[in-house]
mmCIF file of C-alpha atoms in Angstrom:
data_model
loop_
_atom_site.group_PDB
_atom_site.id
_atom_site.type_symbol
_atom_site.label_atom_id
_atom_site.label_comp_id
_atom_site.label_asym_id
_atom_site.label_seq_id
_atom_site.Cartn_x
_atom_site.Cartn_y
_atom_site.Cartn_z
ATOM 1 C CA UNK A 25 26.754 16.900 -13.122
ATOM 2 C CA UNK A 26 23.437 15.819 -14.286
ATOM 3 C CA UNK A 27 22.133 12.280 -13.364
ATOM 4 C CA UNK A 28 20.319 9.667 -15.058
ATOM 5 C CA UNK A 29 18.194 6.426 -14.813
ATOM 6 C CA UNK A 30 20.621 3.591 -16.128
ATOM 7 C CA UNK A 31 18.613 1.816 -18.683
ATOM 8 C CA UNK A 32 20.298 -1.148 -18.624
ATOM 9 C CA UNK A 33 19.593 -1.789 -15.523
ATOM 10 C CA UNK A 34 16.333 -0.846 -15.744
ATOM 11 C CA UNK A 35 16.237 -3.415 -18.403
ATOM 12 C CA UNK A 36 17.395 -5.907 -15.917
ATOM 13 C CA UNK A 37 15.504 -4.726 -13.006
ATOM 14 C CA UNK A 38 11.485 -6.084 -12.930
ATOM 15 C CA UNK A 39 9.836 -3.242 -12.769
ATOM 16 C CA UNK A 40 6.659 -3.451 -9.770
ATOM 17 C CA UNK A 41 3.019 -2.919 -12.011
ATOM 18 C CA UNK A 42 2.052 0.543 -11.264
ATOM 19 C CA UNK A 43 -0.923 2.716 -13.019
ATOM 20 C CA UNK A 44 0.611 6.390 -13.403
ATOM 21 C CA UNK A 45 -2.467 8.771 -11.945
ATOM 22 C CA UNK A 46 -1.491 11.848 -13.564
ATOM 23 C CA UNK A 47 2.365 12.818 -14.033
ATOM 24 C CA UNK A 48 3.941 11.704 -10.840
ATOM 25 C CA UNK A 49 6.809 10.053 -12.770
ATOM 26 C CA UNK A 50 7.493 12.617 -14.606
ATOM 27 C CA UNK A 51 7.717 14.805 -11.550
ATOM 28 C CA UNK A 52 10.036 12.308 -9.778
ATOM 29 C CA UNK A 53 12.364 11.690 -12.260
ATOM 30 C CA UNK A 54 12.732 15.814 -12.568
ATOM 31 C CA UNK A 55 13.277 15.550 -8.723
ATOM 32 C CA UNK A 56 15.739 13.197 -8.760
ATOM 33 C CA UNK A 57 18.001 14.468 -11.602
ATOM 34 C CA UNK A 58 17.808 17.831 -9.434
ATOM 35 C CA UNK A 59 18.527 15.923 -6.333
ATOM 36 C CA UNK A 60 15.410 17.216 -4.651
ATOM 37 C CA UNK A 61 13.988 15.383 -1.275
ATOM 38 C CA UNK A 62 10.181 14.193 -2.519
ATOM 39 C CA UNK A 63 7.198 14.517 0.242
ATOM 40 C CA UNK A 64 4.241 12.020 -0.570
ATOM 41 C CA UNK A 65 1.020 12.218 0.603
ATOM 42 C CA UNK A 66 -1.833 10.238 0.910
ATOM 43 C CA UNK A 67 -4.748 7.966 2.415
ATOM 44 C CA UNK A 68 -3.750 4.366 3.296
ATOM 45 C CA UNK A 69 -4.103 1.769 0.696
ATOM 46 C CA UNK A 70 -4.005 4.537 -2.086
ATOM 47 C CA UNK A 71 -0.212 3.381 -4.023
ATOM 48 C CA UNK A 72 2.118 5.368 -2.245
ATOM 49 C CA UNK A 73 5.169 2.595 -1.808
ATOM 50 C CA UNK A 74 4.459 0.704 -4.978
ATOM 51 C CA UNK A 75 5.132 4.249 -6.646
ATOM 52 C CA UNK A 76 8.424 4.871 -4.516
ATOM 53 C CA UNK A 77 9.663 1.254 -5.536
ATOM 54 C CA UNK A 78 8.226 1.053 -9.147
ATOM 55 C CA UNK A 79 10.187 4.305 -9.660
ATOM 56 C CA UNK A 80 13.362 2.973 -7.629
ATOM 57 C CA UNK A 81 13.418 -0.008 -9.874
ATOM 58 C CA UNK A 82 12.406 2.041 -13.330
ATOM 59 C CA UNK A 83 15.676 4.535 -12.367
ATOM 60 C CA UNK A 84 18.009 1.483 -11.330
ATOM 61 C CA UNK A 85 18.748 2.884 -8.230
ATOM 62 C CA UNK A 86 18.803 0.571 -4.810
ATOM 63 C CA UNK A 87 16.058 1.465 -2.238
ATOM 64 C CA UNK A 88 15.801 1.436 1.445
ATOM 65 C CA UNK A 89 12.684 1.479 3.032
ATOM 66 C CA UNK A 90 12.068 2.579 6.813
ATOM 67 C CA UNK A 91 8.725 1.948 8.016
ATOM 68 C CA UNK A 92 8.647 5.070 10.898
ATOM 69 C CA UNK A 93 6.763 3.912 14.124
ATOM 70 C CA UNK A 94 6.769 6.235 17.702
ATOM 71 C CA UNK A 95 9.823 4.233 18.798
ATOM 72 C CA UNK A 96 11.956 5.007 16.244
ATOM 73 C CA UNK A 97 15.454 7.094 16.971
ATOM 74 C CA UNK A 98 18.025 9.055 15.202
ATOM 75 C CA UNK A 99 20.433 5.794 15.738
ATOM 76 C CA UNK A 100 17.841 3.493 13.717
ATOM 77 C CA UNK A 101 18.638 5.613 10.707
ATOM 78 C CA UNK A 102 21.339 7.027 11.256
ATOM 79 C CA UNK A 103 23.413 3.821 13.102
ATOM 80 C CA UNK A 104 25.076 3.032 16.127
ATOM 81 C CA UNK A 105 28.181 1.365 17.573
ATOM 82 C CA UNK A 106 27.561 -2.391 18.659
ATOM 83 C CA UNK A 107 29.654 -5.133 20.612
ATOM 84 C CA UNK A 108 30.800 -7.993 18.504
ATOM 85 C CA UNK A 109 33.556 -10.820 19.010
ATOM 86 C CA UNK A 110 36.254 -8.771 18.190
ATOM 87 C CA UNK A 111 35.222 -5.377 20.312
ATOM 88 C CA UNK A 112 33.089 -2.375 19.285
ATOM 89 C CA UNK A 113 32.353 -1.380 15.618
ATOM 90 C CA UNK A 114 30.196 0.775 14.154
ATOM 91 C CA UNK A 115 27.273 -0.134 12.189
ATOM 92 C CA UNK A 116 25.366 1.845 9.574
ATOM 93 C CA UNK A 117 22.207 2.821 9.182
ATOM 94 C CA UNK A 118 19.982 2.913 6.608
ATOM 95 C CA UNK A 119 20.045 6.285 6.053
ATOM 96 C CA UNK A 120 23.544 5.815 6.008
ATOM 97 C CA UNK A 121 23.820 3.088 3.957
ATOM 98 C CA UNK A 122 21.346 4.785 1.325
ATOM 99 C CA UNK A 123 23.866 7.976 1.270
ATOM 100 C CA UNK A 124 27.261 6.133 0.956
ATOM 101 C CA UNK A 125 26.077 3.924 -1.822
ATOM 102 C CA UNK A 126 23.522 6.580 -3.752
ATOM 103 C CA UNK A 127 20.389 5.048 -3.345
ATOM 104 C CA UNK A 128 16.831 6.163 -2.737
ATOM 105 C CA UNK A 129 15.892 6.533 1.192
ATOM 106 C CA UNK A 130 11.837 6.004 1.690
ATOM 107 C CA UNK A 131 10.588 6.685 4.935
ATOM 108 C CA UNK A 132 7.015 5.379 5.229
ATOM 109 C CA UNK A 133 4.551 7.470 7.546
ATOM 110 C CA UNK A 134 7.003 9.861 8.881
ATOM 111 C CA UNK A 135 4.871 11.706 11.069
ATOM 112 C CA UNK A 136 5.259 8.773 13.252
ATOM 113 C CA UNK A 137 9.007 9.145 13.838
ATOM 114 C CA UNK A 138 9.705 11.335 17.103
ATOM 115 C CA UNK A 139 10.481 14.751 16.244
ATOM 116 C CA UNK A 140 13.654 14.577 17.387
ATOM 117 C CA UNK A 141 14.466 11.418 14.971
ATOM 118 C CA UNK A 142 13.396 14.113 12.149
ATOM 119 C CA UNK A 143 16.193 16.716 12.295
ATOM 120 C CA UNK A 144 18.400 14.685 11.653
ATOM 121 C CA UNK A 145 17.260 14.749 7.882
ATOM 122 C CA UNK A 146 17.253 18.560 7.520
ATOM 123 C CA UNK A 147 21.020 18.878 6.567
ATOM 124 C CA UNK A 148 19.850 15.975 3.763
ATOM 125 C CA UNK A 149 16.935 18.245 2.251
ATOM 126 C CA UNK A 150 18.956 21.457 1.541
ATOM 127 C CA UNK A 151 21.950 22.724 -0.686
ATOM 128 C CA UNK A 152 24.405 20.716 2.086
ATOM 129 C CA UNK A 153 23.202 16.949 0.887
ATOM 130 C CA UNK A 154 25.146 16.018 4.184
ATOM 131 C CA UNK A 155 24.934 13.752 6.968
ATOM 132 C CA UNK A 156 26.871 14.176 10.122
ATOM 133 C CA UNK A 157 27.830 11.336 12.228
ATOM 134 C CA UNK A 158 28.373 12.455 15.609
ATOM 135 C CA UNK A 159 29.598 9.379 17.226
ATOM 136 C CA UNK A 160 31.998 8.898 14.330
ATOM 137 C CA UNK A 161 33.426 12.372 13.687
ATOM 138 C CA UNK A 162 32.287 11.646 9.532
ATOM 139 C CA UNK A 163 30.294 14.189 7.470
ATOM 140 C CA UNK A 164 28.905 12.175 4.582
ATOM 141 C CA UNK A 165 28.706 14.007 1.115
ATOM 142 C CA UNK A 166 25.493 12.476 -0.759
ATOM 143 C CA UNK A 167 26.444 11.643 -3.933
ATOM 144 C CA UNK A 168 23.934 12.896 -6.793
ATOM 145 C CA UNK A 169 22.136 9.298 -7.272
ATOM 146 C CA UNK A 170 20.784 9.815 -3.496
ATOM 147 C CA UNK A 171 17.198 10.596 -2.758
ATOM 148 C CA UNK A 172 14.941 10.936 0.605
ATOM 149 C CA UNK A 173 11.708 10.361 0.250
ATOM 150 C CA UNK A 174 8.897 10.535 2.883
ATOM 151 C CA UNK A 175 5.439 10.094 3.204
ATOM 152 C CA UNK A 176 2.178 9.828 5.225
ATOM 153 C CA UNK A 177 -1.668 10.123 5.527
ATOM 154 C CA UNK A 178 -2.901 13.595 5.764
ATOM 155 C CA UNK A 179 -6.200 12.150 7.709
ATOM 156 C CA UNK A 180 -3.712 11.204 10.792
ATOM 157 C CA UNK A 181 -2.535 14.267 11.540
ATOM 158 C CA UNK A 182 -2.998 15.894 14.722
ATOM 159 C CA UNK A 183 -1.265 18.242 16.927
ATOM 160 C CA UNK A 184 0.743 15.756 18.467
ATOM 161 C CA UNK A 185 1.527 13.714 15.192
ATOM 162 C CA UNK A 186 2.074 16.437 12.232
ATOM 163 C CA UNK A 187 5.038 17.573 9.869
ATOM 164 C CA UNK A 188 6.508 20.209 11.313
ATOM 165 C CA UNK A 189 6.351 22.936 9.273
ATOM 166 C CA UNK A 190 10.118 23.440 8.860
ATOM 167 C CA UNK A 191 10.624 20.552 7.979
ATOM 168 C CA UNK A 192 7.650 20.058 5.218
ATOM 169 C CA UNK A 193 9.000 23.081 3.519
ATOM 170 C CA UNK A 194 12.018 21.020 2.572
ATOM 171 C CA UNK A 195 10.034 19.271 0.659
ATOM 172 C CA UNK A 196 8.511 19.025 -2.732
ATOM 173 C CA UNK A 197 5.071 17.768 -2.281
ATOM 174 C CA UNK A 198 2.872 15.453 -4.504
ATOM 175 C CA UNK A 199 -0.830 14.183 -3.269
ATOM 176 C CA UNK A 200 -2.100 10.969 -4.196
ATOM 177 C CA UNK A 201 -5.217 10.036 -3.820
ATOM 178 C CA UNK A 202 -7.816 6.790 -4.791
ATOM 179 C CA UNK A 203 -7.175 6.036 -8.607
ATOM 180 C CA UNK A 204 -10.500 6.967 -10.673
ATOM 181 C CA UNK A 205 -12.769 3.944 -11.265
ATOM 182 C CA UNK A 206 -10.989 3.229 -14.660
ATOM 183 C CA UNK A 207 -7.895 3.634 -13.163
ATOM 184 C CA UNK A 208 -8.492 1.049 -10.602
ATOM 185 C CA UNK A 209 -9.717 -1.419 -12.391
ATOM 186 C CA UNK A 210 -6.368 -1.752 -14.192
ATOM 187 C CA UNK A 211 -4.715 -2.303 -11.484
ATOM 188 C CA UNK A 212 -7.353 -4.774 -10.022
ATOM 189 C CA UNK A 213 -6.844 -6.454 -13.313
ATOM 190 C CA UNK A 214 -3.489 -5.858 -13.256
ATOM 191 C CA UNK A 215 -2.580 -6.939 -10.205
ATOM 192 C CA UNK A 216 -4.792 -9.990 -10.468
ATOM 193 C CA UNK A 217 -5.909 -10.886 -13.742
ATOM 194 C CA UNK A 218 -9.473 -10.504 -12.058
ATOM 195 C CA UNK A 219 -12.351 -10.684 -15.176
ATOM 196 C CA UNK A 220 -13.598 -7.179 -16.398
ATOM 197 C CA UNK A 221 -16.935 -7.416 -15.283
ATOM 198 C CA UNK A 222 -16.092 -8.783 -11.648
ATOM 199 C CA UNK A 223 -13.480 -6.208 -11.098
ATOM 200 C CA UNK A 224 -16.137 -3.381 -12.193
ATOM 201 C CA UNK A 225 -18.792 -4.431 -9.433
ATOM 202 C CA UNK A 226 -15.801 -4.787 -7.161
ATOM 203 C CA UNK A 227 -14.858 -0.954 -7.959
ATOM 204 C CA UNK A 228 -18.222 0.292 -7.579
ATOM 205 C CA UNK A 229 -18.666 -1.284 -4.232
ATOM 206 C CA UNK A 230 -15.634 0.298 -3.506
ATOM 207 C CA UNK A 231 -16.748 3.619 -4.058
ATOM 208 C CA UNK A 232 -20.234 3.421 -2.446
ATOM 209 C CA UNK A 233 -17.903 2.320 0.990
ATOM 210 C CA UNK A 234 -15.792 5.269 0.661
ATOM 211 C CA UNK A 235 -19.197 7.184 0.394
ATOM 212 C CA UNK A 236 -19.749 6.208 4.278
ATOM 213 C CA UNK A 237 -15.844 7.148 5.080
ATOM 214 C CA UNK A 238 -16.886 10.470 6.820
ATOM 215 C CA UNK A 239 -19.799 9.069 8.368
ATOM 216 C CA UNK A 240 -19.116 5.880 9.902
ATOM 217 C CA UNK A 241 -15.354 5.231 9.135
ATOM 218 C CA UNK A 242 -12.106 6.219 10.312
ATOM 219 C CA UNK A 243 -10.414 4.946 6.793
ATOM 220 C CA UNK A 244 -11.621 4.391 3.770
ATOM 221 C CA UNK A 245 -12.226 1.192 1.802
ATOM 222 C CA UNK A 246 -8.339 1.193 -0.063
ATOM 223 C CA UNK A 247 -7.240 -0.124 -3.121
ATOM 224 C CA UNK A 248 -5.069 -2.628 -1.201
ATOM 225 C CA UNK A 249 -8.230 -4.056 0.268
ATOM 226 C CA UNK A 250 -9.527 -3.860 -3.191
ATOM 227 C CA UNK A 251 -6.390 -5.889 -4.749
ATOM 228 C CA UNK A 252 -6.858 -8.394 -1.509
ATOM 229 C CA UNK A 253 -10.488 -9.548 -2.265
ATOM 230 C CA UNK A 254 -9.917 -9.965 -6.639
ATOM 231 C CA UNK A 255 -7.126 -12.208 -5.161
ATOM 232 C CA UNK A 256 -9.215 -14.158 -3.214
ATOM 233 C CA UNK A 257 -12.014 -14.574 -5.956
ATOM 234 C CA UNK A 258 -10.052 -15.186 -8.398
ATOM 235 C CA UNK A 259 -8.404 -17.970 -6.714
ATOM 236 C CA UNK A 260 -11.676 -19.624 -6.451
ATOM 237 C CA UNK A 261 -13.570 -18.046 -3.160
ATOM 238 C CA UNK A 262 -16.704 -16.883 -3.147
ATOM 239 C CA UNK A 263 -17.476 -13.674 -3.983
ATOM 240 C CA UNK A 264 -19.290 -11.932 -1.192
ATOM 241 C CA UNK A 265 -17.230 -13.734 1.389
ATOM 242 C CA UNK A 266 -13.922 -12.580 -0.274
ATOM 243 C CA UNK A 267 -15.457 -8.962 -0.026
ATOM 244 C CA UNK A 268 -16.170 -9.541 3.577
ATOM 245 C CA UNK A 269 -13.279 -10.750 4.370
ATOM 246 C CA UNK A 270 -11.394 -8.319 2.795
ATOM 247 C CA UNK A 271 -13.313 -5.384 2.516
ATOM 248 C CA UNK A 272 -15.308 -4.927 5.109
ATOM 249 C CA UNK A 273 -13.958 -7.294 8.427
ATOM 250 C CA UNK A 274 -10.582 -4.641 8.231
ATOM 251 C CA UNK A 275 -12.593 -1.643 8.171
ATOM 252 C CA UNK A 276 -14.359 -1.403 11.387
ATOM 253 C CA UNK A 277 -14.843 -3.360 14.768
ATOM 254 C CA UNK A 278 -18.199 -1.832 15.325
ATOM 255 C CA UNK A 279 -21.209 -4.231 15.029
ATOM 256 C CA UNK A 280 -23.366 -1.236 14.209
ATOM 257 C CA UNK A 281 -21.044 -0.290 11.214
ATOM 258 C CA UNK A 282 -20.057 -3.644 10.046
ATOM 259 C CA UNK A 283 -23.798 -4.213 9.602
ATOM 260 C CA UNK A 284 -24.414 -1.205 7.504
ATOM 261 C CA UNK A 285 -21.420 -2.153 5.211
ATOM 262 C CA UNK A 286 -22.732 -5.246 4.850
ATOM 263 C CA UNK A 287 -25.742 -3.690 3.121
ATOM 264 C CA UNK A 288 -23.983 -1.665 1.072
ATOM 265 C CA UNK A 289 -22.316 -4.634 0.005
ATOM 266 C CA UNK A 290 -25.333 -6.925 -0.841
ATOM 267 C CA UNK A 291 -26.711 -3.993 -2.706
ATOM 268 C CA UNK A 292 -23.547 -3.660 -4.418
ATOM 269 C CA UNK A 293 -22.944 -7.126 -5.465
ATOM 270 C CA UNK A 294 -26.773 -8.035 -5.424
#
């Protein structure tokens, strides 16, 4: 059976703003329809969950989002049995809960799940579309309108913290990446109804701070940061001090480095 979006409730649904990069809904959609799990990566900042819920919301499917931290278990997704007023009962997941009622499943830096928590999404990215519940004797059949998606940032990797390689290979991939300069500055604009020429100078400082990423910073200067400071000047702050505040205060703790991105930034802005 082949799937589709629902249009109708597309219609309904308010879609998030999002600025396609290339043909990553195009891509998705073809993923979906094929019920294929979707691997997303990226830098921080760069768009990754506004595309995951613009394209939950343009295909009128629900979406659960799981933000993956080092404490995370197989029971957080999965679910586990609690005590209540009446006894024991067993509560889902929402991995669960995205796989019973068809929706989309995002989970948000993944590499920082334990690898244990990870296996439990193998028998969800192949031919099987199952999940097991142990603790309840169930073997849930995902119906074709359910999707796992994952992401992270390739620039965290490390031995300890990296997509095992049988389990990336379950995947198909997409890399995102910093919108081009025209790119961004329709979704500063947007995003904020920021003035053309403002949102400009804020793009170009943006790039000359990425310039210093692999020389002085661990992370770049994102596009969130970018959205954060045309919301503060266009509600009325001033200019350089939105940038600081926004742009540069959140990139470093270093007095040394904070310095030198102040220059770049009164160069920038002039």
């Amino acid at each position: 059976m082949d799937i589709k979006a629902n249009p109708e409730r597309e219609a309904a649904a308010e879609l998030p703003f999002y600025c396609p990069q290339g043909n990553e809904v195009a891509l998705f959609e073809h993923a979906w329809r094929n019920r294929l799990p979707v691997l997303i990566k990226g830098p921080t900042g760069c768009g990754k969950s506004r595309f995951v819920r613009y394209m939950a919301a343009r295909l009128g499917r629900p979406l659960y989002t799981v933000a993956c931290h080092d404490d995370l278990t197989a029971a957080d997704l999965v679910g586990r049995h609690l005590i209540g007023g009446e006894g024991t009962f067993w509560s889902d997941g929402p991995l669960t809960r995205a796989v019973r009622e068809g929706a989309i499943c995002y989970l948000d830096e993944v590499v920082e799940a334990r690898k244990d928590t990870t296996v439990v999404l193998h028998p969800l990215t192949d031919d099987r579309r199952i999940l097991p519940l142990e603790r309840t004797g169930e073997t849930l059949q995902a119906p074709p309108e359910f999707m796992l998606v994952v992401s992270y940032n390739p620039g965290y990797q490390n031995l300890l913290k990296g997509m095992k390689p049988s389990t990336r290979q379950r995947f198909v991939a997409m890399s995102f990446d910093f919108p081009s300069p025209e790119n961004e500055l329709t979704i500063l604009q947007g995003e904020t109804g920021i003035d053309r020429a403002t949102g400009e100078r804020l793009v170009n400082l943006a790039r000359a701070l990425r310039a210093l990423e692999d020389h002085d910073l661990e992370e770049a200067a994102s596009t969130r940061l970018l959205v954060y400071a045309a919301t503060l000047i266009r509600g009325g702050f001033d200019p350089r001090e939105a940038v600081l505040t926004a742009m540069v205060e959140p990139l470093s703790d270093d007095a040394e480095t904070l310095a030198a991105l102040r220059e770049v930034v009164d160069a920038t802005l002039g």
